[in-house]
CSV table of C-alpha atoms in Angstrom, one decimal:
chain,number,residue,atom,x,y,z
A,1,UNK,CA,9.3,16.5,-12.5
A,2,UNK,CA,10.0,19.8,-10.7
A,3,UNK,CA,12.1,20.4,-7.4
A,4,UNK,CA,11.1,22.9,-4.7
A,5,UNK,CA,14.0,23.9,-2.4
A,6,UNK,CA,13.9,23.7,1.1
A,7,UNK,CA,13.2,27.6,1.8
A,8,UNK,CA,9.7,27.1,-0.1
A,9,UNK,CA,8.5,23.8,2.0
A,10,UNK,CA,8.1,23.2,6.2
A,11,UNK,CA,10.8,22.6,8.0
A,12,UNK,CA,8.8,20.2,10.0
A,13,UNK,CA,6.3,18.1,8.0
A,14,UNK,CA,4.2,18.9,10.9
A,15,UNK,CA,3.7,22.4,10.3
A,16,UNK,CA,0.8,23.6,7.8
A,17,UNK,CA,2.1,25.8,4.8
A,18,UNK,CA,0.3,26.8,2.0
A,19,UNK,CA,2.1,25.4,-1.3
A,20,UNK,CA,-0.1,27.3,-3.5
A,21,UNK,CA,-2.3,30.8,-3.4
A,22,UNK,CA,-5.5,30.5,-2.8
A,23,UNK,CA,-5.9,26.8,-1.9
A,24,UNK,CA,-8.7,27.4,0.4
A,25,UNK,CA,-12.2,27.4,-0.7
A,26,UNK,CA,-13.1,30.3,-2.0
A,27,UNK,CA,-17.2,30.7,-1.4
A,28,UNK,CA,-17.8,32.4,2.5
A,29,UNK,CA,-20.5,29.7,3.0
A,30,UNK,CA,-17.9,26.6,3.0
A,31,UNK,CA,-16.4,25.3,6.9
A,32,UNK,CA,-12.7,25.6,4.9
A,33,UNK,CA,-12.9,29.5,3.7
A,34,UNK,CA,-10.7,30.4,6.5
A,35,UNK,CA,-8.3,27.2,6.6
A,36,UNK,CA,-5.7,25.6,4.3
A,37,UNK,CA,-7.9,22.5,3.1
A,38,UNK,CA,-11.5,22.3,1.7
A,39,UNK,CA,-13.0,19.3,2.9
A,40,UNK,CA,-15.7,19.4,0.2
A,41,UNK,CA,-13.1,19.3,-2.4
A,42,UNK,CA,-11.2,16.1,-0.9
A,43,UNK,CA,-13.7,14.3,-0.7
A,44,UNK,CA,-14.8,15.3,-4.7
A,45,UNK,CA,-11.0,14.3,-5.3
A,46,UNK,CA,-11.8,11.0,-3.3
A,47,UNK,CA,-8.0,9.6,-2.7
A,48,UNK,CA,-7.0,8.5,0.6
A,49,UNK,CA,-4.8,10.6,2.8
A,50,UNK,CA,-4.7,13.5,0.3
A,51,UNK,CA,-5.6,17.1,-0.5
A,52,UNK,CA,-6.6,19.0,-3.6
A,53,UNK,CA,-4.2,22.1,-3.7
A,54,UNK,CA,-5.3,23.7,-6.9
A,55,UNK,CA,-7.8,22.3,-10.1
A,56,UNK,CA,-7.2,23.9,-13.7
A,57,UNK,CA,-8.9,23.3,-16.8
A,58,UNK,CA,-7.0,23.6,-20.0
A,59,UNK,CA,-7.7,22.7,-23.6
A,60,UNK,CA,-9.6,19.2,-23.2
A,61,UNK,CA,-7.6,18.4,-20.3
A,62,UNK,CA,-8.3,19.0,-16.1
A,63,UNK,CA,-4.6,19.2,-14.0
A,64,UNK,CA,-5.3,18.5,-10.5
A,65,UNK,CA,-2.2,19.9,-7.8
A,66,UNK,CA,-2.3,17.7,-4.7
A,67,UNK,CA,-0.4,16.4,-1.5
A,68,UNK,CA,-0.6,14.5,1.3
A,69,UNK,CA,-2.6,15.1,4.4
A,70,UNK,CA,0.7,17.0,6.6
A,71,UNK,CA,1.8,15.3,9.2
A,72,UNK,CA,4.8,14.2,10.8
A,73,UNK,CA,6.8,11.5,8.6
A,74,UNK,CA,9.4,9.1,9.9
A,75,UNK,CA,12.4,8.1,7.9
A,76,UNK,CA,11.8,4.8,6.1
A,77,UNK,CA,15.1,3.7,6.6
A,78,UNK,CA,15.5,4.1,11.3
A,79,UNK,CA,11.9,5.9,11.7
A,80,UNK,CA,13.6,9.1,13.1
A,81,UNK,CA,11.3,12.4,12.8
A,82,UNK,CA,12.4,13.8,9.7
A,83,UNK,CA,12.9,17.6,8.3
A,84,UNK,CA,11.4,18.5,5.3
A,85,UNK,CA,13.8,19.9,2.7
A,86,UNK,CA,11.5,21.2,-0.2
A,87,UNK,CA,9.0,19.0,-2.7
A,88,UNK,CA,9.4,17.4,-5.5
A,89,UNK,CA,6.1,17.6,-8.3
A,90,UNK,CA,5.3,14.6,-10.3
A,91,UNK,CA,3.1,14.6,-12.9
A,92,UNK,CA,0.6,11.3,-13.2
A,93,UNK,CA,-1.7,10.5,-15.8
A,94,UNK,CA,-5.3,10.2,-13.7
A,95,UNK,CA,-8.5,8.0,-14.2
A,96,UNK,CA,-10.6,10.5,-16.7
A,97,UNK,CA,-13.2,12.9,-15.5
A,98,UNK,CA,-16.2,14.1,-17.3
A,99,UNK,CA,-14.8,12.3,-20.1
A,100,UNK,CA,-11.3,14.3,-20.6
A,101,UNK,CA,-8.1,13.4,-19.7
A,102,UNK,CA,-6.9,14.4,-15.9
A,103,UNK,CA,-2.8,14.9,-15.4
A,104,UNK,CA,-2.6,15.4,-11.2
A,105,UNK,CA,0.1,17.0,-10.0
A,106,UNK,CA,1.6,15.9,-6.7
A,107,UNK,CA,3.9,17.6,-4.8
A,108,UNK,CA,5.7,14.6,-3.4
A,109,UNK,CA,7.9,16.0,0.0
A,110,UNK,CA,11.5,15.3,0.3
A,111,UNK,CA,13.1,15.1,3.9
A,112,UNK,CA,16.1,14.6,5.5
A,113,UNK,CA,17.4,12.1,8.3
A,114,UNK,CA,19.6,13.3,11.1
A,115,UNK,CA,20.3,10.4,12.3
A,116,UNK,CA,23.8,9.6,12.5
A,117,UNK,CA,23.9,5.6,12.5
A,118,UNK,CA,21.0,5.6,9.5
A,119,UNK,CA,22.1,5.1,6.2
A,120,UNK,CA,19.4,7.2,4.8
A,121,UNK,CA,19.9,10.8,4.4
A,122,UNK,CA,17.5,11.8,2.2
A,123,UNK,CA,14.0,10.4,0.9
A,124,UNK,CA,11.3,11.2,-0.8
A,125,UNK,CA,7.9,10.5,0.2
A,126,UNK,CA,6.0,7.4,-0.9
A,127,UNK,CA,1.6,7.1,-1.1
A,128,UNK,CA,0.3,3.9,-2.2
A,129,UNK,CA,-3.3,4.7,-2.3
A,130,UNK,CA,-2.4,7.8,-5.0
A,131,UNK,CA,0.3,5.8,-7.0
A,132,UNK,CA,2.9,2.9,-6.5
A,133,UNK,CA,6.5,3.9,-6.5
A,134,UNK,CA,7.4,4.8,-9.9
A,135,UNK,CA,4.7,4.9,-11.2
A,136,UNK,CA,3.0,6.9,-14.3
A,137,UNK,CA,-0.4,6.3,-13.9
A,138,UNK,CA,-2.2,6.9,-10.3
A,139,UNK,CA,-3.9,3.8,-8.9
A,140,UNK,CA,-7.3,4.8,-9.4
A,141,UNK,CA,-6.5,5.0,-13.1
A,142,UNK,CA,-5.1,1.3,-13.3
A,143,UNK,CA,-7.9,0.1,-11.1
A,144,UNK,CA,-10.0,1.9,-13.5
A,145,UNK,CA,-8.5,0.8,-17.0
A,146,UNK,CA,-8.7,-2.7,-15.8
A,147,UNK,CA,-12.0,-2.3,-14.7
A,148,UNK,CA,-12.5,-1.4,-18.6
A,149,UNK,CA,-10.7,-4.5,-19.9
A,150,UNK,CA,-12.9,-6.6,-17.6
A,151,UNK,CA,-16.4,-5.1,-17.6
A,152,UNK,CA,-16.6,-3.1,-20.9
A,153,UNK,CA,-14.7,-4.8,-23.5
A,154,UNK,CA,-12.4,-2.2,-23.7
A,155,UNK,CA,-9.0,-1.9,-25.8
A,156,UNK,CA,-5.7,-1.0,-25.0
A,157,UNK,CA,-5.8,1.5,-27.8
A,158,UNK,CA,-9.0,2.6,-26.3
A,159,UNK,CA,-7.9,3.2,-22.7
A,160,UNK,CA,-5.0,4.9,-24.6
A,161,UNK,CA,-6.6,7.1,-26.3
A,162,UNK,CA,-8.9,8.0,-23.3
A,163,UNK,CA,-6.3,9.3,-21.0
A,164,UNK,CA,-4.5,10.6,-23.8
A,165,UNK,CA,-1.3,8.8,-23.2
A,166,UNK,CA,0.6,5.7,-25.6
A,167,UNK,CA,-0.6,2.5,-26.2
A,168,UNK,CA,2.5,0.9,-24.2
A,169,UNK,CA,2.3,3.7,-21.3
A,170,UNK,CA,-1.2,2.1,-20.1
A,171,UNK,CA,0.1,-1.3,-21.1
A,172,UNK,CA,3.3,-1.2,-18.8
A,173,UNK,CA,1.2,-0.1,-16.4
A,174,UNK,CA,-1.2,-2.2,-16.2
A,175,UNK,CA,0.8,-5.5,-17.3
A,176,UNK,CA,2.0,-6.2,-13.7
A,177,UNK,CA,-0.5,-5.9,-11.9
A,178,UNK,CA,-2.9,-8.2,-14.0
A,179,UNK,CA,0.0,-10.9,-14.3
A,180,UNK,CA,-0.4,-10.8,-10.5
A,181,UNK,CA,-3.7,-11.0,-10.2
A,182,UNK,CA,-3.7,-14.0,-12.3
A,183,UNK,CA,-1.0,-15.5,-9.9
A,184,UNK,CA,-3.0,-15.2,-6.8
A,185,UNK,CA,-5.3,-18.2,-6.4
A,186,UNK,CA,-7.6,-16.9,-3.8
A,187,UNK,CA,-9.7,-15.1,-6.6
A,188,UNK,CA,-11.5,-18.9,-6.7
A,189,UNK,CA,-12.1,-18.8,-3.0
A,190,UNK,CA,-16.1,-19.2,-2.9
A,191,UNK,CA,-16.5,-20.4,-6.3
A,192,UNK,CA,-18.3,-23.6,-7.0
A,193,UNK,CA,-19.6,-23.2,-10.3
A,194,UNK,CA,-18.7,-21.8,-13.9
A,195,UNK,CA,-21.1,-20.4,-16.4
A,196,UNK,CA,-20.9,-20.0,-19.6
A,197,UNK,CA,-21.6,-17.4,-21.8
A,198,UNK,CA,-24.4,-18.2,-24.3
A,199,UNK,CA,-24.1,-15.7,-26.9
A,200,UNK,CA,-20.5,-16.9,-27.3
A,201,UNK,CA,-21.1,-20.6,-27.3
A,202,UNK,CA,-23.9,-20.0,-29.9
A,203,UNK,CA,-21.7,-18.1,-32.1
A,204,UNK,CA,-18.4,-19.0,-32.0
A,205,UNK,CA,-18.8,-22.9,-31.6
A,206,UNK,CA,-21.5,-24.2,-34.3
A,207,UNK,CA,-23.3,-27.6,-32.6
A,208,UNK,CA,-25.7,-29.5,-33.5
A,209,UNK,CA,-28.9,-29.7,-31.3
């Protein structure tokens, strides 16, 4: 992770500053040539209530910069307008894309509470939809590695070695939120019947008949 101080960031979240050259699109033809976001290039990144800043292709790997749509942000502790004092980048290990690993790049903002009675004083901003707090890998990337486990047979070493990351970084990962899964009971709302698969039953359980 990397800090950016306060005299690089808004002082009000509200206020639109570039965080990196050239974020705009850069063909004449495209609605976002003269502004700060390309809405083209949103919606190719396709996470909810962000921005692509920057895209960079290194050796076999695609680094994505992002951040959230700007805005004003209350603080999460008394929900008093806050001032922005500088960004903080994380680095997260993304779903893959045209089958390389993608590391995105988000410059989380930090702010400050002024609010004398509020026992926050400083935070740092939190966006489910791109990652859970803490988190190494983005959403998308768990939804997708567990979308692999379920649909396409896939290993652990597998989904490993596709994001380019440890066997026990995907693991980690995606160990909660499966063990939650399994503990929520309304995944058998609407069902009324199980099948069985044939090709197993043939072949893993000899019977007569």
């Amino acid at each position: 992770s990397e800090n950016i101080g306060s005299d690089q960031a808004n002082q009000i979240f509200q206020r639109k500053t570039p965080t990196l050259s050239q974020r705009s699109c850069s063909t004449e033809f495209c609605p976002a040539h003269h502004t700060d976001s390309c809405h083209r290039c949103d919606v190719i990144l396709g996470i909810e209530g962000a921005q692509l800043l920057e895209a960079t292709r290194h050796d076999r790997q695609l680094v994505l910069a992002v951040e959230t749509v700007p805005g004003l942000v209350g603080c999460p502790g008394c929900g008093v307008v806050a001032e922005s004092n500088g960004r903080r980048i994380v680095d997260l290990v993304d779903a893959p894309w045209a089958g390389v690993p993608v590391r995105l790049r988000w410059h989380k903002r930090r702010g400050i509470c002024h609010e004398p009675l509020c026992e926050v004083k400083t935070f740092t901003e939190e966006h489910p939809p791109l990652c859970a707090p803490r988190a190494k890998l983005t959403t998308r990337c768990i939804k997708w590695a567990i979308d692999q486990l379920r649909r396409e047979h896939a290993s652990i070493r597998g989904l490993a070695r596709q994001l380019g990351v440890s066997w026990d970084a995907v693991w980690d990962q995606i160990r909660p939120v499966l063990e939650a899964k399994a503990a929520d009971e309304s995944r058998f709302a609407g069902v009324t019947t199980l099948g069985v698969d044939e090709h197993i039953w043939h072949h893993t359980f000899p019977h007569k008949g």
